[in-house]
Coordinates of C-alpha atoms in Angstrom, one line a residue:
Chain A
M1 CA 61.8 -22.3 69.6
T2 CA 62.9 -24.6 66.8
N3 CA 66.0 -26.7 66.8
A4 CA 67.6 -24.1 64.6
A5 CA 67.9 -21.9 67.5
A6 CA 70.0 -24.4 69.3
D7 CA 72.3 -24.5 66.4
T8 CA 75.4 -22.4 66.8
T9 CA 76.1 -22.1 63.0
P10 CA 75.6 -18.5 62.1
A11 CA 72.4 -17.8 60.0
I12 CA 74.4 -15.4 57.6
E13 CA 77.9 -15.2 56.8
A14 CA 78.9 -12.7 54.0
F15 CA 82.3 -12.3 52.8
N16 CA 83.5 -9.3 50.7
L17 CA 80.4 -8.7 48.9
T18 CA 80.7 -6.3 46.1
K19 CA 78.0 -5.4 43.6
V20 CA 78.8 -3.2 40.5
Y21 CA 76.2 -2.2 38.1
G22 CA 77.1 -1.1 34.6
S23 CA 80.6 -0.8 33.3
G24 CA 83.3 1.8 31.9
N25 CA 81.9 5.3 32.4
T26 CA 78.6 4.2 33.5
E27 CA 80.0 1.8 36.2
V28 CA 78.3 2.3 39.6
V29 CA 79.6 0.5 42.8
A30 CA 76.6 -0.1 44.9
M31 CA 78.2 -2.3 47.4
K32 CA 82.0 -2.5 48.2
D33 CA 83.7 -5.4 50.1
V34 CA 81.0 -6.1 52.5
S35 CA 81.4 -8.6 55.2
L36 CA 79.1 -9.6 58.1
T37 CA 77.9 -12.5 60.3
V38 CA 74.4 -12.7 61.9
A39 CA 73.7 -15.4 64.3
R40 CA 70.4 -17.6 64.6
G41 CA 67.8 -15.9 66.8
E42 CA 69.4 -12.6 66.2
V43 CA 67.5 -9.5 65.1
V44 CA 69.8 -6.9 63.2
A45 CA 69.0 -3.5 61.7
L46 CA 70.6 -2.2 58.4
L47 CA 70.8 1.4 58.6
G48 CA 72.0 4.4 56.2
P49 CA 70.9 7.0 53.9
S50 CA 69.4 6.4 50.7
G51 CA 71.8 4.9 48.2
A52 CA 73.9 3.4 50.8
G53 CA 73.6 0.0 49.4
K54 CA 71.3 -1.3 52.2
S55 CA 68.8 -2.9 49.7
T56 CA 71.7 -4.2 47.5
L57 CA 73.1 -6.1 50.3
L58 CA 69.5 -7.4 51.6
T59 CA 68.7 -8.7 48.0
A60 CA 72.2 -10.2 47.4
I61 CA 71.7 -12.2 50.7
G62 CA 68.3 -12.9 49.7
L63 CA 69.6 -14.4 46.5
I64 CA 67.5 -12.3 44.4
N65 CA 70.1 -10.0 43.2
P66 CA 73.6 -12.0 43.0
P67 CA 76.8 -9.9 44.0
T68 CA 79.4 -9.3 41.4
A69 CA 82.1 -10.5 43.8
G70 CA 82.3 -12.3 47.2
R71 CA 80.7 -15.4 49.0
I72 CA 77.6 -15.9 50.7
V73 CA 77.0 -18.7 53.1
I74 CA 73.4 -19.2 54.9
G75 CA 72.9 -21.7 57.6
G76 CA 76.4 -23.0 57.1
Q77 CA 75.8 -23.7 53.3
P78 CA 77.7 -22.0 50.7
V79 CA 75.1 -20.6 48.4
M80 CA 76.6 -17.8 46.2
E81 CA 80.3 -17.4 45.0
A82 CA 80.4 -14.2 43.2
D83 CA 77.3 -14.3 40.7
H84 CA 77.6 -18.0 40.6
A85 CA 74.9 -20.0 42.4
L86 CA 76.1 -23.0 44.3
V87 CA 72.6 -24.2 45.0
D88 CA 69.0 -24.2 43.3
L89 CA 68.3 -20.7 44.4
R90 CA 64.5 -20.8 44.0
A91 CA 64.4 -24.0 46.1
F92 CA 66.8 -22.6 48.6
R93 CA 64.7 -19.4 49.0
R94 CA 61.5 -21.5 49.3
Q95 CA 63.1 -23.6 52.1
H96 CA 65.3 -21.4 54.0
L97 CA 64.3 -17.7 53.4
G98 CA 61.4 -15.4 54.3
F99 CA 60.7 -11.9 52.7
I100 CA 59.0 -8.7 53.8
F101 CA 58.8 -5.5 52.0
Q102 CA 57.6 -1.9 52.5
K103 CA 54.6 -2.8 50.7
S104 CA 53.0 -6.2 52.0
N105 CA 52.9 -7.5 48.2
L106 CA 50.0 -9.9 49.3
I107 CA 48.6 -11.7 46.2
P108 CA 45.3 -9.6 45.6
F109 CA 43.1 -12.6 44.6
L110 CA 43.9 -14.8 47.7
S111 CA 42.4 -14.4 51.2
A112 CA 44.8 -13.6 54.1
V113 CA 44.9 -17.2 55.0
E114 CA 45.5 -18.3 51.4
N115 CA 48.4 -15.8 51.0
V116 CA 49.9 -17.8 53.9
Q117 CA 48.7 -21.1 52.6
V118 CA 50.2 -20.6 49.3
A119 CA 53.8 -20.2 50.7
L120 CA 53.5 -23.6 52.4
E121 CA 51.9 -25.3 49.3
I122 CA 54.8 -24.0 47.2
N123 CA 57.0 -25.9 49.7
D124 CA 55.1 -29.0 49.0
V125 CA 52.9 -29.0 52.3
L126 CA 49.5 -30.7 51.5
P127 CA 46.5 -28.2 51.4
R128 CA 44.7 -29.3 54.6
P129 CA 47.9 -29.2 56.9
A130 CA 48.9 -26.0 55.1
R131 CA 45.6 -24.4 55.8
S132 CA 45.8 -25.4 59.5
R133 CA 49.3 -24.1 59.7
A134 CA 48.3 -20.8 58.0
M135 CA 45.5 -20.4 60.5
E136 CA 47.9 -21.0 63.5
L137 CA 50.4 -18.3 62.0
L138 CA 47.6 -15.6 61.6
D139 CA 46.4 -16.5 65.3
Y140 CA 50.1 -16.0 66.5
L141 CA 50.1 -12.7 64.7
G142 CA 46.8 -11.4 65.8
V143 CA 44.9 -11.6 62.5
A144 CA 42.9 -14.7 62.7
D145 CA 39.7 -12.8 62.7
R146 CA 40.6 -11.5 59.3
A147 CA 41.7 -14.8 57.8
N148 CA 39.1 -14.8 55.0
N149 CA 39.4 -11.3 54.0
L150 CA 41.1 -10.3 50.7
P151 CA 44.2 -8.0 51.4
D152 CA 41.9 -5.0 49.9
A153 CA 39.8 -5.4 53.0
L154 CA 42.7 -5.2 55.5
S155 CA 44.4 -2.2 56.9
G156 CA 48.1 -1.6 56.0
G157 CA 49.1 -3.0 59.6
Q158 CA 46.9 -6.2 59.1
Q159 CA 48.3 -6.6 55.7
Q160 CA 52.0 -6.4 56.9
R161 CA 50.9 -8.9 59.7
V162 CA 49.9 -11.5 57.0
A163 CA 53.1 -10.6 55.1
V164 CA 55.0 -11.6 58.4
A165 CA 53.0 -14.7 58.6
R166 CA 53.6 -15.5 55.1
A167 CA 57.5 -15.1 55.7
L168 CA 57.4 -17.3 58.6
A169 CA 55.3 -20.1 57.0
N170 CA 58.0 -22.3 56.0
E171 CA 60.0 -21.7 59.3
P172 CA 63.0 -20.0 57.5
S173 CA 66.2 -19.7 59.0
L174 CA 66.5 -16.2 57.9
I175 CA 63.9 -13.4 57.5
L176 CA 64.9 -10.4 55.4
A177 CA 62.8 -7.2 55.7
D178 CA 63.3 -4.1 53.5
E179 CA 61.7 -1.1 55.3
P180 CA 58.7 -3.1 56.5
T181 CA 57.4 -0.2 58.6
A182 CA 57.7 2.7 56.0
A183 CA 54.0 2.6 55.2
L184 CA 52.8 2.1 58.8
D185 CA 52.2 4.9 61.6
S186 CA 54.8 4.8 64.3
E187 CA 52.8 2.7 66.7
R188 CA 51.9 0.0 64.3
G189 CA 55.5 0.2 62.9
R190 CA 56.9 -0.5 66.4
Q191 CA 54.5 -3.3 66.7
V192 CA 55.8 -5.1 63.6
M193 CA 59.5 -4.4 64.7
E194 CA 58.7 -6.0 68.1
L195 CA 57.0 -8.8 66.2
F196 CA 60.3 -9.7 64.5
R197 CA 62.2 -9.6 67.6
K198 CA 59.4 -12.2 69.1
V199 CA 59.7 -14.1 66.1
A200 CA 63.6 -14.4 66.2
H201 CA 63.8 -15.0 69.8
E202 CA 60.8 -17.6 69.9
R203 CA 61.5 -19.3 66.7
G204 CA 65.2 -19.0 66.2
A205 CA 65.3 -17.4 62.9
A206 CA 67.7 -14.5 62.0
V207 CA 66.0 -11.4 61.0
M208 CA 67.7 -8.6 59.0
V209 CA 65.7 -5.6 58.6
V210 CA 66.6 -2.5 56.6
T211 CA 65.1 0.6 58.1
H212 CA 65.3 4.3 58.4
D213 CA 63.2 4.3 61.6
H214 CA 65.6 5.2 64.3
R215 CA 62.9 5.1 67.0
S216 CA 62.6 1.3 67.1
L217 CA 66.3 0.6 66.9
D218 CA 66.1 -0.5 70.7
V219 CA 64.3 -3.5 69.4
F220 CA 67.3 -4.8 67.5
D221 CA 70.2 -6.9 69.0
R222 CA 72.6 -5.1 66.6
H223 CA 72.6 -2.7 63.9
F224 CA 74.8 -2.2 60.9
E225 CA 75.4 1.1 59.4
M226 CA 76.2 1.5 55.6
E227 CA 77.5 4.3 53.7
D228 CA 78.6 4.7 50.0
G229 CA 78.2 0.9 49.7
R230 CA 80.4 0.1 52.6
L231 CA 79.5 -1.4 55.9
K232 CA 80.7 0.5 59.2
N233 CA 81.3 -1.8 62.1
G234 CA 78.2 -3.5 63.7
T235 CA 76.9 -2.0 67.0
E236 CA 75.6 -4.3 69.6
R237 CA 72.6 -3.1 71.5
N238 CA 70.1 -4.9 73.6
I239 CA 66.6 -3.9 74.2
E240 CA 67.1 -2.7 77.8
Q241 CA 69.6 -0.1 76.5
Chain B
M1 CA 45.1 -24.4 46.0
N2 CA 44.2 -23.8 42.5
L3 CA 45.6 -20.3 41.8
A4 CA 43.9 -20.2 38.4
T5 CA 40.5 -20.3 39.8
K6 CA 41.3 -18.1 42.7
D7 CA 42.3 -15.5 40.2
I8 CA 39.3 -16.1 38.1
R9 CA 37.0 -15.7 40.9
H10 CA 38.7 -12.3 41.7
N11 CA 38.3 -11.1 38.1
F12 CA 35.2 -12.7 37.4
G13 CA 33.6 -10.0 35.2
R14 CA 36.6 -9.7 32.8
F15 CA 36.9 -13.5 32.7
A16 CA 33.2 -13.9 32.0
L17 CA 33.2 -11.4 29.2
T18 CA 36.3 -12.8 27.6
T19 CA 34.7 -16.3 27.8
V20 CA 31.4 -14.9 26.3
G21 CA 33.4 -13.3 23.3
I22 CA 35.5 -16.5 22.8
G23 CA 32.2 -18.4 23.0
L24 CA 30.6 -16.4 20.3
L25 CA 33.4 -16.7 18.1
L26 CA 33.8 -20.2 18.5
M27 CA 29.9 -20.5 17.7
I28 CA 30.5 -18.8 14.4
V29 CA 33.4 -21.3 13.8
M30 CA 31.0 -24.1 14.7
G31 CA 28.2 -22.6 12.6
M32 CA 30.4 -22.4 9.5
G33 CA 31.1 -26.2 9.8
G34 CA 27.5 -26.7 10.3
I35 CA 26.5 -24.6 7.2
Y36 CA 29.1 -26.6 5.1
R37 CA 27.6 -29.8 6.3
G38 CA 24.1 -28.3 5.7
L39 CA 25.1 -27.5 2.2
I40 CA 26.1 -31.0 1.4
R41 CA 23.0 -32.5 3.1
E42 CA 20.7 -30.1 1.2
A43 CA 22.6 -30.6 -2.0
T44 CA 22.6 -34.4 -2.1
L45 CA 19.2 -34.8 -0.3
L46 CA 17.0 -35.2 -3.3
V47 CA 19.6 -37.3 -5.2
E48 CA 19.8 -39.6 -2.5
K49 CA 16.2 -39.8 -1.4
I50 CA 14.5 -40.0 -5.0
G51 CA 15.8 -43.6 -5.3
A52 CA 17.4 -43.8 -8.7
D53 CA 20.2 -46.1 -9.7
L54 CA 21.1 -44.4 -12.9
W55 CA 20.6 -41.0 -14.4
L56 CA 20.2 -40.5 -18.1
V57 CA 21.0 -36.9 -18.9
Q58 CA 21.7 -34.9 -22.2
G59 CA 24.8 -36.1 -24.1
S60 CA 28.1 -34.4 -23.4
T61 CA 26.4 -32.5 -20.2
R62 CA 27.1 -33.4 -16.6
G63 CA 23.4 -33.6 -15.6
P64 CA 20.7 -31.2 -14.3
F65 CA 22.6 -30.6 -11.1
A66 CA 25.7 -29.3 -12.7
E67 CA 24.3 -27.5 -15.8
I68 CA 21.1 -27.5 -18.0
S69 CA 20.3 -30.8 -19.4
R70 CA 17.5 -31.4 -21.9
V71 CA 16.3 -34.9 -23.0
P72 CA 13.1 -36.0 -24.7
A73 CA 10.4 -37.1 -22.5
N74 CA 10.1 -40.4 -24.5
L75 CA 13.6 -41.4 -23.4
E76 CA 11.7 -42.9 -20.6
D77 CA 10.1 -45.4 -22.7
R78 CA 13.3 -46.1 -24.6
A79 CA 15.0 -46.8 -21.3
R80 CA 12.4 -49.2 -20.2
A81 CA 13.0 -51.5 -23.1
V82 CA 16.8 -52.0 -21.7
P83 CA 17.4 -55.3 -20.0
G84 CA 17.9 -55.1 -16.4
V85 CA 15.7 -51.9 -16.0
A86 CA 12.7 -52.1 -13.6
G87 CA 11.5 -48.7 -14.1
A88 CA 12.1 -45.3 -15.6
R89 CA 10.7 -41.8 -14.5
R90 CA 11.2 -38.3 -15.9
F91 CA 13.0 -35.9 -13.9
V92 CA 11.9 -32.2 -13.9
S93 CA 13.2 -29.7 -11.6
H94 CA 13.4 -26.1 -11.6
T95 CA 13.4 -23.1 -9.1
I96 CA 10.6 -20.5 -9.5
Q97 CA 9.9 -17.3 -7.3
R98 CA 6.4 -16.1 -7.2
E99 CA 4.3 -14.0 -4.9
H100 CA 1.8 -15.5 -2.6
R101 CA -0.4 -13.7 -0.2
G102 CA 1.7 -10.8 -0.7
R103 CA 5.1 -12.1 0.1
P104 CA 7.9 -13.8 -2.1
L105 CA 7.7 -17.6 -2.4
R106 CA 10.7 -19.3 -3.8
M107 CA 10.5 -23.0 -4.3
V108 CA 12.0 -25.9 -6.3
V109 CA 9.2 -27.3 -8.4
Q110 CA 10.1 -31.0 -8.6
G111 CA 8.1 -33.2 -11.1
L112 CA 6.9 -36.7 -10.1
S113 CA 6.4 -39.2 -12.9
W114 CA 2.9 -39.8 -12.7
P115 CA 1.2 -42.4 -12.4
E116 CA 4.3 -44.5 -11.5
D117 CA 5.5 -42.0 -9.1
R118 CA 2.9 -40.4 -6.8
G119 CA 5.2 -39.4 -4.0
A120 CA 5.0 -42.6 -1.9
W121 CA 8.7 -42.4 -1.2
I122 CA 8.5 -38.9 0.1
P123 CA 8.7 -38.7 4.0
L124 CA 5.6 -36.8 4.9
V125 CA 5.0 -35.3 8.2
A126 CA 1.4 -34.4 7.4
G127 CA -1.2 -35.1 4.6
R128 CA -0.8 -37.8 1.8
P129 CA 0.9 -38.5 -1.4
L130 CA -0.5 -37.2 -4.7
R131 CA -3.9 -38.9 -5.8
Q132 CA -4.7 -37.1 -9.2
A133 CA -2.6 -36.2 -12.2
H134 CA -3.1 -32.6 -11.9
F135 CA -3.6 -29.6 -9.5
E136 CA -2.2 -31.3 -6.3
T137 CA 1.2 -30.7 -4.6
I138 CA 3.4 -31.9 -1.7
A139 CA 5.2 -28.7 -0.3
D140 CA 7.9 -28.8 2.2
R141 CA 7.1 -27.0 5.5
S142 CA 10.0 -24.3 5.1
L143 CA 7.7 -23.0 2.3
G144 CA 5.1 -22.0 4.9
L145 CA 2.1 -23.4 3.1
P146 CA -0.3 -25.4 5.3
L147 CA -2.3 -28.4 4.2
G148 CA -5.3 -27.5 2.1
E149 CA -3.6 -24.2 1.2
K150 CA -4.4 -23.2 -2.6
L151 CA -1.7 -21.9 -4.6
K152 CA -1.8 -20.2 -8.1
L153 CA 0.9 -20.7 -10.2
G154 CA 0.7 -19.9 -13.9
K155 CA -3.0 -20.4 -14.9
D156 CA -3.7 -23.0 -12.5
V157 CA -4.4 -23.4 -8.9
Y158 CA -2.8 -26.3 -6.9
E159 CA -3.9 -27.6 -3.5
V160 CA -1.2 -28.7 -1.0
V161 CA -2.2 -32.3 0.0
G162 CA 1.1 -33.4 1.8
L163 CA 3.9 -31.7 3.9
T164 CA 7.6 -32.7 4.3
K165 CA 10.3 -31.5 6.6
G166 CA 13.8 -30.6 5.6
M167 CA 13.3 -31.4 1.9
V168 CA 15.2 -28.6 0.2
G169 CA 17.1 -28.0 -3.0
S170 CA 20.8 -27.4 -3.2
G171 CA 20.1 -23.7 -2.9
G172 CA 18.2 -24.0 0.2
D173 CA 14.9 -23.6 -1.1
G174 CA 12.0 -25.9 -0.2
L175 CA 10.8 -28.5 -2.6
C176 CA 7.4 -28.6 -4.0
F177 CA 6.4 -31.8 -5.7
F178 CA 3.9 -31.8 -8.5
T179 CA 3.2 -34.3 -11.4
V180 CA 5.7 -33.9 -14.1
S181 CA 3.1 -32.4 -16.5
D182 CA 2.0 -29.8 -13.9
A183 CA 5.8 -29.0 -13.2
V184 CA 6.3 -28.6 -17.0
S185 CA 3.2 -26.4 -17.3
I186 CA 4.4 -24.2 -14.4
Q187 CA 7.9 -24.1 -16.1
F188 CA 6.7 -23.3 -19.6
D189 CA 3.5 -21.3 -18.6
V190 CA 3.2 -18.5 -21.1
P191 CA 0.6 -15.7 -20.8
G192 CA -2.5 -15.8 -23.0
E193 CA -1.4 -12.8 -25.1
G194 CA 2.1 -14.4 -25.6
V195 CA 0.4 -17.6 -26.8
R196 CA -1.6 -15.5 -29.2
L197 CA 1.4 -13.6 -30.4
E198 CA 3.2 -16.9 -31.0
R199 CA 0.4 -18.4 -33.0
Q200 CA 0.2 -15.4 -35.2
A201 CA 4.0 -15.4 -35.5
R202 CA 3.8 -19.1 -36.6
R203 CA 1.2 -18.4 -39.2
A204 CA 3.1 -15.5 -40.6
R205 CA 6.2 -17.8 -40.9
A206 CA 3.9 -20.3 -42.7
E207 CA 2.5 -17.8 -45.1
G208 CA 6.0 -16.8 -46.2
Q209 CA 6.6 -20.4 -47.4
D210 CA 5.3 -22.2 -50.3
I211 CA 4.1 -25.1 -48.3
G212 CA 2.1 -22.6 -46.2
R213 CA 0.5 -20.9 -49.2
L214 CA -0.3 -24.1 -50.9
Q215 CA -1.9 -25.9 -47.9
P216 CA -4.6 -24.0 -46.2
L217 CA -5.0 -26.8 -43.5
L218 CA -1.5 -26.3 -42.5
L219 CA -1.9 -22.3 -42.1
E220 CA -4.9 -23.2 -39.9
R221 CA -3.0 -25.6 -37.8
A222 CA -0.1 -23.1 -37.5
A223 CA -2.5 -20.7 -35.9
G224 CA -3.9 -23.3 -33.5
P225 CA -2.5 -25.0 -30.2
A226 CA 1.1 -26.3 -30.5
S227 CA -0.1 -29.8 -29.5
G228 CA -2.0 -30.1 -32.8
I229 CA 1.3 -29.7 -34.9
P230 CA 3.1 -33.0 -35.3
A231 CA 6.3 -31.4 -36.3
L232 CA 6.7 -29.8 -32.7
A233 CA 8.1 -31.8 -30.2
P234 CA 6.5 -32.2 -26.6
P235 CA 8.4 -30.3 -24.0
Q236 CA 11.6 -31.7 -23.0
V237 CA 12.5 -33.1 -19.5
S238 CA 15.8 -32.5 -17.6
A239 CA 16.7 -36.1 -17.1
V240 CA 15.4 -39.6 -16.8
M241 CA 15.9 -41.7 -13.7
V242 CA 16.2 -45.4 -14.0
T243 CA 15.6 -47.9 -11.4
L244 CA 17.2 -51.5 -11.9
Q245 CA 15.6 -54.7 -11.3
P246 CA 16.8 -56.5 -8.0
G247 CA 20.4 -58.4 -9.0
A248 CA 20.7 -56.6 -12.2
D249 CA 24.2 -55.6 -13.0
A250 CA 24.3 -51.9 -12.9
A251 CA 27.7 -51.6 -14.8
Q252 CA 26.3 -53.7 -17.7
V253 CA 23.0 -51.6 -17.8
A254 CA 25.0 -48.4 -17.7
A255 CA 27.3 -49.8 -20.4
T256 CA 24.2 -50.4 -22.6
F257 CA 23.0 -46.7 -22.0
A258 CA 26.5 -45.4 -22.7
T259 CA 26.3 -46.8 -26.3
W260 CA 23.3 -44.4 -27.1
P261 CA 25.0 -41.1 -28.5
D262 CA 22.2 -38.8 -27.6
I263 CA 22.5 -39.1 -23.9
K264 CA 25.1 -39.7 -21.1
V265 CA 24.6 -42.0 -18.2
Y266 CA 25.7 -41.5 -14.6
S267 CA 25.1 -43.6 -11.3
T268 CA 23.6 -41.8 -8.4
Q269 CA 27.0 -41.7 -6.7
Q270 CA 28.6 -40.0 -9.8
Q271 CA 25.8 -37.4 -9.8
I272 CA 26.5 -36.8 -6.0
N273 CA 30.1 -36.3 -6.9
L274 CA 29.5 -34.0 -9.7
L275 CA 27.2 -32.0 -7.5
L276 CA 29.9 -31.8 -4.5
A277 CA 32.7 -31.2 -7.0
G278 CA 30.8 -28.1 -8.5
M279 CA 28.9 -25.5 -6.4
V280 CA 29.3 -27.2 -3.0
D281 CA 33.2 -27.3 -3.4
K282 CA 33.6 -23.6 -3.8
A283 CA 31.3 -22.9 -0.9
R284 CA 33.3 -25.5 1.1
R285 CA 36.4 -23.7 0.4
Q286 CA 35.1 -20.4 1.1
L287 CA 33.7 -21.6 4.5
G288 CA 36.9 -23.4 5.1
L289 CA 38.9 -20.2 4.7
F290 CA 36.6 -18.3 6.7
R291 CA 36.8 -20.8 9.5
V292 CA 40.8 -20.6 9.4
L293 CA 40.5 -16.8 9.6
L294 CA 38.2 -17.2 12.4
I295 CA 40.4 -19.6 14.3
I296 CA 43.4 -17.4 13.7
I297 CA 41.5 -14.4 15.2
S298 CA 40.4 -16.4 18.0
T299 CA 43.8 -17.5 18.8
I300 CA 45.2 -13.8 18.6
I301 CA 42.3 -12.5 20.8
M302 CA 42.7 -15.2 23.4
A303 CA 46.5 -14.7 23.3
L304 CA 46.1 -11.0 23.9
I305 CA 43.6 -11.5 26.7
I306 CA 45.8 -14.1 28.4
Y307 CA 48.9 -11.9 27.8
T308 CA 47.0 -9.1 29.4
L309 CA 45.6 -11.0 32.4
T310 CA 49.4 -12.2 32.8
L311 CA 50.7 -8.7 32.8
D312 CA 48.0 -7.8 35.4
K313 CA 49.4 -10.4 37.8
I314 CA 53.1 -9.9 36.9
H315 CA 53.9 -8.6 40.3
D316 CA 52.3 -11.5 42.1
I317 CA 54.2 -13.9 39.7
A318 CA 57.5 -12.1 40.8
M319 CA 56.4 -12.6 44.3
L320 CA 55.6 -16.3 43.6
K321 CA 59.0 -16.7 42.4
L322 CA 60.6 -14.9 45.2
M323 CA 58.8 -17.2 47.6
G324 CA 60.3 -20.1 45.6
A325 CA 57.4 -21.2 43.4
R326 CA 58.3 -23.9 40.8
N327 CA 57.8 -22.8 37.1
G328 CA 55.1 -25.5 36.9
I329 CA 52.9 -23.5 39.5
I330 CA 53.2 -20.4 37.4
V331 CA 52.8 -22.1 34.1
G332 CA 49.7 -24.1 35.5
L333 CA 48.2 -20.6 36.5
I334 CA 48.3 -19.4 33.1
L335 CA 47.8 -22.4 31.1
Q336 CA 44.7 -23.5 33.3
Q337 CA 43.1 -20.1 32.6
A338 CA 43.5 -20.4 29.0
L339 CA 42.3 -23.8 29.0
L340 CA 39.4 -22.9 31.2
I341 CA 38.4 -19.9 28.7
G342 CA 38.7 -22.3 25.9
A343 CA 36.6 -25.0 27.4
L344 CA 33.9 -22.7 28.6
G345 CA 33.8 -20.9 25.2
Y346 CA 33.4 -24.2 23.5
G347 CA 30.7 -25.1 25.8
L348 CA 29.0 -21.8 25.5
A349 CA 29.4 -21.9 21.8
Y350 CA 27.7 -25.4 21.6
W351 CA 24.8 -24.4 24.1
L352 CA 24.3 -21.1 22.1
G353 CA 24.4 -22.9 18.9
T354 CA 21.6 -25.4 19.9
F355 CA 19.3 -22.3 20.1
A356 CA 20.8 -20.2 17.3
F357 CA 21.3 -22.7 14.4
P358 CA 17.8 -24.1 13.9
K359 CA 16.8 -20.4 13.4
F360 CA 19.2 -20.1 10.5
P361 CA 17.6 -19.7 7.1
R362 CA 19.8 -22.5 5.7
L363 CA 20.2 -26.0 7.2
V364 CA 23.0 -26.0 9.9
V365 CA 24.2 -29.7 10.6
I366 CA 26.5 -30.1 13.4
E367 CA 28.0 -33.5 13.6
T368 CA 30.0 -35.3 16.2
P369 CA 33.3 -35.7 14.3
D370 CA 33.1 -31.9 13.5
L371 CA 32.5 -31.2 17.3
L372 CA 35.4 -33.4 18.2
S373 CA 37.9 -31.9 15.8
L374 CA 36.6 -28.3 16.9
A375 CA 37.4 -29.3 20.6
A376 CA 40.7 -30.5 19.5
I377 CA 41.4 -27.1 17.7
V378 CA 40.2 -25.1 20.8
L379 CA 42.5 -27.2 23.0
G380 CA 45.3 -26.3 20.6
I381 CA 44.6 -22.5 20.4
S382 CA 44.2 -22.5 24.2
V383 CA 47.7 -23.8 24.7
L384 CA 49.1 -21.6 21.7
S385 CA 47.5 -18.4 23.1
S386 CA 48.9 -19.1 26.7
L387 CA 52.5 -19.3 25.3
L388 CA 52.9 -15.4 25.0
G389 CA 51.6 -15.1 28.6
I390 CA 53.8 -17.9 29.8
W391 CA 57.0 -16.4 28.2
K392 CA 56.3 -13.3 29.9
A393 CA 55.8 -14.8 33.2
M394 CA 58.9 -17.0 32.9
S395 CA 61.1 -14.0 31.9
V396 CA 60.2 -11.9 35.0
E397 CA 62.8 -11.7 37.7
P398 CA 61.8 -12.2 41.4
N399 CA 63.3 -8.8 42.2
K400 CA 60.5 -7.2 40.1
V401 CA 58.7 -7.3 43.6
L402 CA 61.0 -4.5 44.6
S403 CA 60.1 -2.0 41.8

């Protein structure tokens, strides 16, 4: 577990986030007055029907789709005030955030290990230690034997594991996952969800997962439900329940 | 990790084809420059190697390389009498196209002023200079005539006694050196029937005049060889070349010749300048424009290819941005590929050129300054062609990953 896990500062604090697309007659409110807090080492699920605003919330917190109003604080550092960035967003994402999507989005011309390595090199880690760290992560996620394969040669589950390794590469304080198991069968989907829990608890990263898969909800510490752009109250669960 | 080379390795086929295409285009650009240099070298070769200090040409003309020039052959003797002149030689040069062993043979007939000039100055790769006043020739290898080959031109047969390499005229045709009298014979050769008709015509003209009717001897001469008629001048030559004595003041000698109203005098450099300002200048401009067009086409093709390669990677670029990659990494990915295509294309162009250019019918001269300037141009077009791709990559948002 990293030092970050011992820190009591919340991983995410979102205050009154609102996202409006268009204006006038074409105005669409995708997210309305959403506030939430996620602690370090916590794994939370974001549930809700299509169009509820889950991905909008996730991308707003991920600093790739700024809110129209509201405030985002990550790891105690204010990063967005409405659509105004308070930090260098790209540098902040590089150092503090990890992303996983429905598709693995691995770079097709890089091998599995290089896909992880590139995330480290982007963060100024030298090639040799980056390679070594990438191999460690692949080993941790059980795909070290496929390290030199291109993404095309990997199964969907293996690709997603490499994507998780890439998201973990720079030891982010927050991992955001948008329907990461949608393209996987239920068994592999559950494996990935359990992996998130393992990562969060062992490495102290907060993990926020948008999912439709209610079968794996027991994996999460809490889940939030969204509907019509609004957040219902978060519900605490634990794995034993 | 170098993303550019990783991507190239992954898309090797497309990258290789692109590089070959660009390489072939650059080879043509390189070849155009070489053809231009070759034109200049071929055009000035004879003037530079023949070793004349001054050229005496027909008055009010610009000399045999620019237009038709006719001067009397005895100008050679007049020139020798001028103080400071070491020697004078007749210059006869004309292009002929005949048939030899069933194929067309196009050559520049070049007269050597026998006996002073036997072709000792000509760089031979085989054989020897001329040893007799008639029926011997020194031919350039490009004409395909071996040593000892017998060549029938007009009524006479000439033997190839020496061979040169790369001695061609301004039109790219191989030079063939004869004595001046042989060169003139070849130029003014008239078939036997033509000679007979001309003699009859002369006799008829003489009979129509009092002097012809009153002097039978004149009528008899009119029907005979032209050399027997003192009133007919010997054949004229194109120019007379003058060599100066060591230490002679060229300007002063030229000033003396300039006072002769029937001729005009040019230095060798002036003759070269006239040559380059005329025929070669137009070819230079034509080739120059063609090169510019090819460079523009190369740039557009490279830009389109780099742009397409970038579009193929746009999702990956968005992912890199999402992971926080700096612009430098993304610009580097695109720019390095463009530079690599340019550099490899350039290398390929040079390598292919070393095989292809010597097989061209005209001389292709690739000079280091031209290679360096083309390298700079390739560098420029590589950067320029990557701009469209870079712009596209810079404008993509990280959330493109979600689409």
